[in-house]
């Protein structure tokens, strides 16, 4: 997968796969209703815009955003929209371009151990862009493309034109070649393993429609999946349509018309909302549980041999392992599984019988593959589903993404607007055409970006290839927060000592900016005009993102920033195609309108802009893999054989001990509940996705943070029993630590958490007491403690959830939180 695969995929989906599926649905207000619904406010001071958190109407008074309401089509808005005003007016906003003190003095020869010491000097835009440009020149002329790294673009704010990663990439691509990345942080293991097994990434594929699941499934299993929490946000402007279906599911559970089981160590928000059943499992041991289930299905003859014969390959190669006839001579019986996963053998048997007794829809979340050997639960999940024989049937089979961006809401089939191009225009070449990478790989699996600095030139395995890690000298980050998403802060500090120059473009003083040398203030999405898809997968419409206020302080749009950069080497007109913001919006919109033609009529741009949105009829319900089931020859999967591969000859040929030719249970490098290192660090720390943030975004929104912080720190969720044992009360300050790092956090004691499990939500801002290695984190970033190892040699994905810690009541004088409010502005010496 490439840097922009997620976006490219979404565009592809809207254009082709679902083009023929159009029919009105009875469940939602349709365009006619939405049209007649009164706007949340009227008059020119109310504007409409879209965001990851949904579409909103915002009231502007006296040049300030003063009120935010959900767009009237959004029947299930997230409370996070109430954090938007705090995000715009956060005290952490970057006001001016700034340069790290020592870097300004000594440039690329600066003392890099000072990175993160918070001393920055204010400079003008011209100075900042001149410095940025001279570094691009220096790197290309004194090293070459192997020394320039553009960090993987992450959850940039929405909007197809201003999508900031494309601006950074197009400008840098015009200058010269660089080191890019492969994979992503979300589904790094899943998106690599599943093409071998099911022929596509699955994680970014449209799934069986909720309507069909509601109608046909007897049992729904949410496996490490928390849709009620995670569907609050979407990749494009979120519609929250899935919540209507979750509400129906809740009603069916109450009436005992469906059984829903959540397999999760934690009682999730979804469980609490649905009132569904809970199946506890020891953290990181799902594969052992699945083996126990598979063993039961096979030995009790509950498996579908006909399906295995007709649609899969290699079951006979997996069977000896399952039955204990393989080299480990261990049958994967429920009794064997119980010792590892903590689920009673009898319960495993009953669960297997239940799954086989009727239509069962397995729904996996992603956290379970953000762990060491994260490929295995997904592969073994597919094997379980294949044994049940319901793949491709309505309400049966397997899904890997019903918690993401309203997957399961049918796609309208309409084309969505394209984006600002990240590549050069046809026939154009960069200023520096040098492609001599000196034997280094031009691509790093994204999660191995720190290894590349600490182990220069190391050759690693990655998905059947050898990758020689390039020791890049300069890194550029835009639309991502590297110092939130990447694991192991102290290791990162050491690695960053080796970087000559770091540029960060953001609108807020994240830790990534603090550990950078040149910091450029972008504006937020609320300070620019744009258009976006309404519904990432459902394609329910196109939304206008009307600028609410002008860019704050001296911030600029990413478009203006990178146009300014390209101007320095005479390519700005080519960069912008000589068009301004509104011309681009009209261009992107009109292209989309042309593509949709009469099938999905759209008004001309000006009319659309004044109204603020266009809605399309909902798509037709759909069953994933139904075509394959209908005709496995004609609709062969994208696997090497065209069938579901229970054994993969290709993977086996790589000879990876940590990812052999069929799914296996493997012990983890560390694990709670009796696993390795659990004596010293008995608590499993999961870094689940935050309920009231989008990763690190909005952590700096003060009114929002006030709703969950404890004594100004990130909450650490823990069980009443673990708290009691350690003399900790709800609301206490506690220190969470392991050999990799330590953070000061607030104890949130909750019976949703079992003994041995704590949660520190990812995206909590990193605020160390100083730049030195080992410094205490004053706010509660989980990646202060997580380990930076690849999932396996196959995917090399992050393993953040393989992490154990200890917690103690904090007795000393608590240092102030340093994470927010930006750095210290100093005068140049
Ligand atoms: N421990 C642990 N770590 C994890 C995870 C986990 O589960 N546990 N999850 C991983 C996952 S799944 C993900 S997706 C990553 C998320 O990692 P990121 O995508 O890096 O996370 P965000 O916090 O969304 O960072 C986006 C940054 O872009 C900035 N930004 C937004 N819009 C714009 C714009 O228009 N212009 C510019 N210039 N900047 C902009 C924001 O201010 C923010 O700082 O984290 C990963 N890290
Ligand atoms: N509110 C909100 N929603 C989001 C995001 C956000 O930041 N905030 N981020 C979005 C993004 S980028 C992504 S990648 C997705 C993330 O989607 P996921 O990765 O699926 O989400 P998580 O919340 O990390 O974890 C989901 C559930 O997995 C459980 N779990 C963790 N480890 C295990 C395990 O070993 N076994 C079992 N059985 N269960 C386990 C957790 O307890 C949790 O209930 O969410 C998206 N949605
Ligand atoms: Mo993600």
CSV table of N, CA and C and ligand atoms in Angstrom, one decimal, residues 6 53 78 80 155 184-187 204 222-235 262-271 279-287 289-290 364-371 377-378 400-401 403-405 484 684-697 753 757 759 761-763 801-802, ligand 2:
chain,number,residue,atom,x,y,z
A,6,UNK,N,-5.3,4.8,1.0
A,6,UNK,CA,-6.7,4.9,1.5
A,6,UNK,C,-7.5,5.8,0.7
A,53,UNK,N,-15.7,14.6,12.2
A,53,UNK,CA,-16.7,14.4,13.3
A,53,UNK,C,-18.2,14.6,12.7
A,78,UNK,N,-21.9,13.3,17.1
A,78,UNK,CA,-21.0,13.0,18.2
A,78,UNK,C,-20.9,14.3,19.0
A,80,UNK,N,-18.3,15.2,20.1
A,80,UNK,CA,-17.0,15.9,19.8
A,80,UNK,C,-17.2,17.2,19.1
A,155,UNK,N,-4.1,11.5,9.7
A,155,UNK,CA,-5.5,12.0,9.7
A,155,UNK,C,-5.6,13.5,9.5
A,184,UNK,N,0.2,1.4,6.7
A,184,UNK,CA,-0.3,2.5,7.6
A,184,UNK,C,-0.4,2.0,9.1
A,185,UNK,N,-0.7,2.9,10.0
A,185,UNK,CA,-0.7,2.6,11.4
A,185,UNK,C,-1.9,1.9,11.8
A,186,UNK,N,-3.0,2.1,11.0
A,186,UNK,CA,-4.3,1.5,11.4
A,186,UNK,C,-4.4,0.0,11.3
A,187,UNK,N,-4.0,-0.4,10.1
A,187,UNK,CA,-4.3,-1.8,9.7
A,187,UNK,C,-3.1,-2.5,9.1
A,204,UNK,N,-10.4,-2.1,4.2
A,204,UNK,CA,-10.9,-0.9,3.6
A,204,UNK,C,-11.9,-1.2,2.6
A,222,UNK,N,-19.1,-9.3,17.8
A,222,UNK,CA,-18.2,-8.2,17.7
A,222,UNK,C,-16.9,-8.7,18.3
A,223,UNK,N,-15.9,-8.9,17.5
A,223,UNK,CA,-14.6,-9.4,18.0
A,223,UNK,C,-13.6,-8.2,18.1
A,224,UNK,N,-13.3,-7.8,19.3
A,224,UNK,CA,-12.4,-6.7,19.4
A,224,UNK,C,-12.9,-5.5,18.6
A,225,UNK,N,-14.2,-5.2,18.7
A,225,UNK,CA,-14.7,-4.2,17.8
A,225,UNK,C,-15.7,-3.3,18.7
A,226,UNK,N,-15.4,-2.0,18.6
A,226,UNK,CA,-16.2,-1.1,19.4
A,226,UNK,C,-16.8,0.0,18.5
A,227,UNK,N,-17.8,-0.4,17.7
A,227,UNK,CA,-18.3,0.6,16.7
A,227,UNK,C,-19.0,1.8,17.3
A,228,UNK,N,-19.6,1.7,18.5
A,228,UNK,CA,-20.3,2.8,19.0
A,228,UNK,C,-19.3,3.9,19.4
A,229,UNK,N,-18.1,3.5,19.8
A,229,UNK,CA,-17.1,4.5,20.1
A,229,UNK,C,-16.4,5.0,18.7
A,230,UNK,N,-16.1,4.0,17.9
A,230,UNK,CA,-15.2,4.4,16.8
A,230,UNK,C,-15.9,4.9,15.5
A,231,UNK,N,-17.3,4.8,15.5
A,231,UNK,CA,-18.0,5.3,14.3
A,231,UNK,C,-18.3,6.8,14.5
A,232,UNK,N,-17.9,7.4,15.6
A,232,UNK,CA,-18.1,8.8,15.8
A,232,UNK,C,-17.3,9.6,14.8
A,233,UNK,N,-16.3,9.0,14.3
A,233,UNK,CA,-15.4,9.8,13.3
A,233,UNK,C,-15.4,9.0,12.0
A,234,UNK,N,-15.1,9.7,10.9
A,234,UNK,CA,-14.9,9.1,9.6
A,234,UNK,C,-13.8,9.7,8.8
A,235,UNK,N,-13.3,9.0,7.8
A,235,UNK,CA,-12.2,9.4,7.0
A,235,UNK,C,-12.5,10.7,6.2
A,262,UNK,N,-19.9,-9.7,22.4
A,262,UNK,CA,-18.7,-8.9,22.2
A,262,UNK,C,-17.6,-9.7,22.9
A,263,UNK,N,-16.6,-10.1,22.0
A,263,UNK,CA,-15.4,-10.8,22.6
A,263,UNK,C,-14.3,-9.7,22.8
A,264,UNK,N,-14.1,-9.4,24.0
A,264,UNK,CA,-13.2,-8.3,24.4
A,264,UNK,C,-12.9,-8.4,25.8
A,265,UNK,N,-11.6,-8.1,26.2
A,265,UNK,CA,-11.3,-8.2,27.6
A,265,UNK,C,-12.1,-7.1,28.4
A,266,UNK,N,-12.5,-6.0,27.7
A,266,UNK,CA,-13.1,-4.9,28.3
A,266,UNK,C,-14.6,-4.8,28.0
A,267,UNK,N,-15.4,-4.3,28.9
A,267,UNK,CA,-16.8,-4.0,28.6
A,267,UNK,C,-16.8,-2.7,27.8
A,268,UNK,N,-17.0,-2.8,26.5
A,268,UNK,CA,-16.8,-1.6,25.6
A,268,UNK,C,-18.0,-0.7,25.6
A,269,UNK,N,-17.9,0.4,25.0
A,269,UNK,CA,-19.0,1.4,24.9
A,269,UNK,C,-20.1,0.7,24.1
A,270,UNK,N,-19.8,-0.1,23.1
A,270,UNK,CA,-20.8,-0.8,22.3
A,270,UNK,C,-21.6,-1.8,23.2
A,271,UNK,N,-20.9,-2.5,24.0
A,271,UNK,CA,-21.6,-3.5,24.9
A,271,UNK,C,-22.5,-2.7,25.8
A,279,UNK,N,-18.1,-11.8,26.1
A,279,UNK,CA,-17.2,-12.9,26.3
A,279,UNK,C,-15.9,-12.4,26.6
A,280,UNK,N,-15.5,-12.5,27.8
A,280,UNK,CA,-14.1,-12.1,28.2
A,280,UNK,C,-13.1,-13.0,27.6
A,281,UNK,N,-11.9,-12.4,27.2
A,281,UNK,CA,-10.8,-13.2,26.7
A,281,UNK,C,-9.5,-12.6,27.3
A,282,UNK,N,-8.5,-13.3,27.7
A,282,UNK,CA,-7.3,-12.7,28.1
A,282,UNK,C,-6.7,-11.9,26.9
A,283,UNK,N,-6.2,-10.7,27.2
A,283,UNK,CA,-5.6,-9.9,26.1
A,283,UNK,C,-4.6,-10.7,25.3
A,284,UNK,N,-4.6,-10.4,24.0
A,284,UNK,CA,-3.5,-10.9,23.1
A,284,UNK,C,-3.6,-12.4,22.8
A,285,UNK,N,-4.7,-13.1,23.3
A,285,UNK,CA,-4.7,-14.5,23.2
A,285,UNK,C,-5.9,-15.0,22.3
A,286,UNK,N,-6.4,-14.1,21.5
A,286,UNK,CA,-7.6,-14.5,20.7
A,286,UNK,C,-7.3,-15.7,19.8
A,287,UNK,N,-6.1,-15.8,19.3
A,287,UNK,CA,-5.8,-16.9,18.4
A,287,UNK,C,-6.0,-18.2,19.1
A,289,UNK,N,-8.0,-18.8,21.6
A,289,UNK,CA,-9.5,-19.1,21.7
A,289,UNK,C,-10.0,-19.6,20.3
A,290,UNK,N,-9.6,-19.0,19.2
A,290,UNK,CA,-10.1,-19.4,17.9
A,290,UNK,C,-9.7,-20.8,17.6
A,364,UNK,N,-14.8,-8.1,13.0
A,364,UNK,CA,-13.6,-7.8,13.7
A,364,UNK,C,-13.3,-6.3,13.7
A,365,UNK,N,-12.7,-5.8,14.8
A,365,UNK,CA,-12.1,-4.5,14.9
A,365,UNK,C,-10.7,-4.6,14.5
A,366,UNK,N,-9.9,-3.6,14.7
A,366,UNK,CA,-8.5,-3.5,14.2
A,366,UNK,C,-7.5,-3.6,15.4
A,367,UNK,N,-7.9,-3.3,16.6
A,367,UNK,CA,-6.8,-3.3,17.7
A,367,UNK,C,-6.2,-4.6,17.8
A,368,UNK,N,-6.9,-5.7,17.5
A,368,UNK,CA,-6.4,-7.0,17.7
A,368,UNK,C,-5.3,-7.4,16.7
A,369,UNK,N,-5.2,-6.5,15.6
A,369,UNK,CA,-4.0,-6.8,14.7
A,369,UNK,C,-2.9,-5.7,14.9
A,370,UNK,N,-3.2,-4.7,15.9
A,370,UNK,CA,-2.1,-3.8,16.2
A,370,UNK,C,-1.3,-4.4,17.4
A,371,UNK,N,-0.8,-5.6,17.2
A,371,UNK,CA,-0.1,-6.3,18.3
A,371,UNK,C,0.9,-7.2,17.6
A,377,UNK,N,-4.6,-13.3,14.2
A,377,UNK,CA,-6.0,-13.3,14.5
A,377,UNK,C,-6.9,-13.1,13.3
A,378,UNK,N,-6.4,-12.3,12.3
A,378,UNK,CA,-7.2,-12.1,11.1
A,378,UNK,C,-7.2,-13.3,10.2
A,400,UNK,N,-14.2,-7.1,8.5
A,400,UNK,CA,-13.0,-6.6,9.3
A,400,UNK,C,-13.2,-5.1,9.5
A,401,UNK,N,-14.3,-4.5,9.3
A,401,UNK,CA,-14.3,-3.1,9.3
A,401,UNK,C,-15.7,-2.4,9.6
A,403,UNK,N,-16.7,-1.1,12.1
A,403,UNK,CA,-16.5,0.0,13.1
A,403,UNK,C,-15.9,1.2,12.4
A,404,UNK,N,-15.8,1.2,11.1
A,404,UNK,CA,-14.9,2.2,10.5
A,404,UNK,C,-15.7,3.0,9.4
A,405,UNK,N,-15.8,4.3,9.5
A,405,UNK,CA,-16.3,5.2,8.5
A,405,UNK,C,-17.6,4.7,7.9
A,484,UNK,N,3.0,11.3,18.3
A,484,UNK,CA,1.9,10.6,19.0
A,484,UNK,C,1.8,9.2,18.5
A,684,UNK,N,-1.8,-5.4,31.6
A,684,UNK,CA,-1.8,-5.2,30.2
A,684,UNK,C,-2.2,-3.7,29.9
A,685,UNK,N,-1.5,-3.0,29.2
A,685,UNK,CA,-1.9,-1.6,28.8
A,685,UNK,C,-2.4,-1.6,27.4
A,686,UNK,N,-3.6,-1.4,27.2
A,686,UNK,CA,-4.1,-1.3,25.8
A,686,UNK,C,-4.2,0.2,25.5
A,687,UNK,N,-3.9,0.6,24.3
A,687,UNK,CA,-4.0,2.0,24.0
A,687,UNK,C,-5.1,2.1,22.9
A,688,UNK,N,-6.4,2.0,23.4
A,688,UNK,CA,-7.5,2.0,22.5
A,688,UNK,C,-7.7,3.4,21.9
A,689,UNK,N,-8.5,3.5,20.9
A,689,UNK,CA,-8.7,4.8,20.3
A,689,UNK,C,-9.7,5.6,21.2
A,690,UNK,N,-9.4,6.9,21.3
A,690,UNK,CA,-10.1,7.7,22.3
A,690,UNK,C,-11.6,8.0,22.0
A,691,UNK,N,-12.3,8.0,23.0
A,691,UNK,CA,-13.8,8.2,22.9
A,691,UNK,C,-14.1,9.7,22.5
A,692,UNK,N,-13.2,10.6,23.0
A,692,UNK,CA,-13.6,12.0,22.9
A,692,UNK,C,-12.5,12.8,22.1
A,693,UNK,N,-11.8,12.1,21.3
A,693,UNK,CA,-10.7,12.8,20.4
A,693,UNK,C,-10.7,12.0,19.2
A,694,UNK,N,-10.0,12.5,18.2
A,694,UNK,CA,-9.5,11.8,17.0
A,694,UNK,C,-8.0,11.7,17.2
A,695,UNK,N,-7.5,10.6,17.7
A,695,UNK,CA,-6.1,10.5,18.0
A,695,UNK,C,-5.7,11.6,18.9
A,696,UNK,N,-4.7,12.4,18.4
A,696,UNK,CA,-4.2,13.5,19.2
A,696,UNK,C,-5.0,14.8,18.9
A,697,UNK,N,-5.9,14.7,17.9
A,697,UNK,CA,-6.6,15.9,17.5
A,697,UNK,C,-7.7,16.2,18.5
A,753,UNK,N,-13.6,-2.5,33.4
A,753,UNK,CA,-12.2,-3.1,33.2
A,753,UNK,C,-12.0,-4.3,34.1
A,757,UNK,N,-6.0,-5.4,33.5
A,757,UNK,CA,-6.2,-4.6,32.2
A,757,UNK,C,-6.3,-3.1,32.5
A,759,UNK,N,-6.3,0.9,30.5
A,759,UNK,CA,-6.4,1.5,29.2
A,759,UNK,C,-5.9,3.0,29.3
A,761,UNK,N,-5.7,5.9,26.5
A,761,UNK,CA,-6.1,6.1,25.1
A,761,UNK,C,-5.0,6.7,24.3
A,762,UNK,N,-4.9,6.2,23.1
A,762,UNK,CA,-3.8,6.8,22.2
A,762,UNK,C,-4.2,8.2,21.9
A,763,UNK,N,-3.2,9.0,21.5
A,763,UNK,CA,-3.4,10.4,21.1
A,763,UNK,C,-3.3,11.4,22.3
A,801,UNK,N,-0.3,-2.7,21.0
A,801,UNK,CA,-1.0,-3.3,22.1
A,801,UNK,C,-0.3,-4.4,22.8
A,802,UNK,N,0.9,-4.8,22.4
A,802,UNK,CA,1.6,-5.8,23.1
A,802,UNK,C,2.5,-5.0,24.1
B,2,LIG,N1,-13.7,8.1,18.7
B,2,LIG,C1,-12.7,7.7,17.8
B,2,LIG,N2,-13.0,6.9,16.8
B,2,LIG,C2,-12.1,6.4,16.0
B,2,LIG,C3,-10.7,6.9,16.1
B,2,LIG,C4,-10.5,7.8,17.1
B,2,LIG,O1,-9.3,8.3,17.3
B,2,LIG,N3,-11.5,8.2,18.0
B,2,LIG,N4,-9.8,6.5,15.2
B,2,LIG,C5,-10.2,5.8,14.0
B,2,LIG,C6,-9.1,5.0,13.5
B,2,LIG,S1,-7.8,5.8,12.7
B,2,LIG,C7,-9.0,3.7,13.6
B,2,LIG,S2,-7.6,2.9,13.1
B,2,LIG,C8,-10.1,2.9,14.3
B,2,LIG,C9,-9.5,2.0,15.3
B,2,LIG,O2,-10.3,0.9,15.5
B,2,LIG,P1,-9.9,-0.3,16.5
B,2,LIG,O3,-8.5,-0.5,16.4
B,2,LIG,O4,-10.8,-1.4,16.2
B,2,LIG,O5,-10.3,0.4,17.9
B,2,LIG,P2,-9.8,0.4,19.4
B,2,LIG,O6,-10.7,1.3,20.1
B,2,LIG,O7,-8.3,0.5,19.5
B,2,LIG,O8,-10.1,-1.1,19.9
B,2,LIG,C10,-11.3,-1.8,19.7
B,2,LIG,C11,-11.6,-2.8,20.8
B,2,LIG,O9,-10.6,-3.8,20.7
B,2,LIG,C12,-10.4,-4.3,22.0
B,2,LIG,N5,-9.1,-5.1,22.1
B,2,LIG,C13,-7.9,-4.6,22.1
B,2,LIG,N6,-7.0,-5.6,22.1
B,2,LIG,C14,-7.7,-6.8,22.1
B,2,LIG,C15,-7.3,-8.2,22.2
B,2,LIG,O10,-6.2,-8.6,22.2
B,2,LIG,N7,-8.4,-9.1,22.1
B,2,LIG,C16,-9.7,-8.7,22.0
B,2,LIG,N8,-10.6,-9.6,22.0
B,2,LIG,N9,-10.0,-7.4,22.1
B,2,LIG,C17,-9.0,-6.4,22.1
B,2,LIG,C18,-10.4,-3.1,22.9
B,2,LIG,O11,-10.7,-3.4,24.2
B,2,LIG,C19,-11.5,-2.2,22.2
B,2,LIG,O12,-12.7,-2.4,22.8
B,2,LIG,O13,-11.0,3.8,14.9
B,2,LIG,C20,-11.4,4.9,14.2
B,2,LIG,N10,-12.4,5.6,15.0
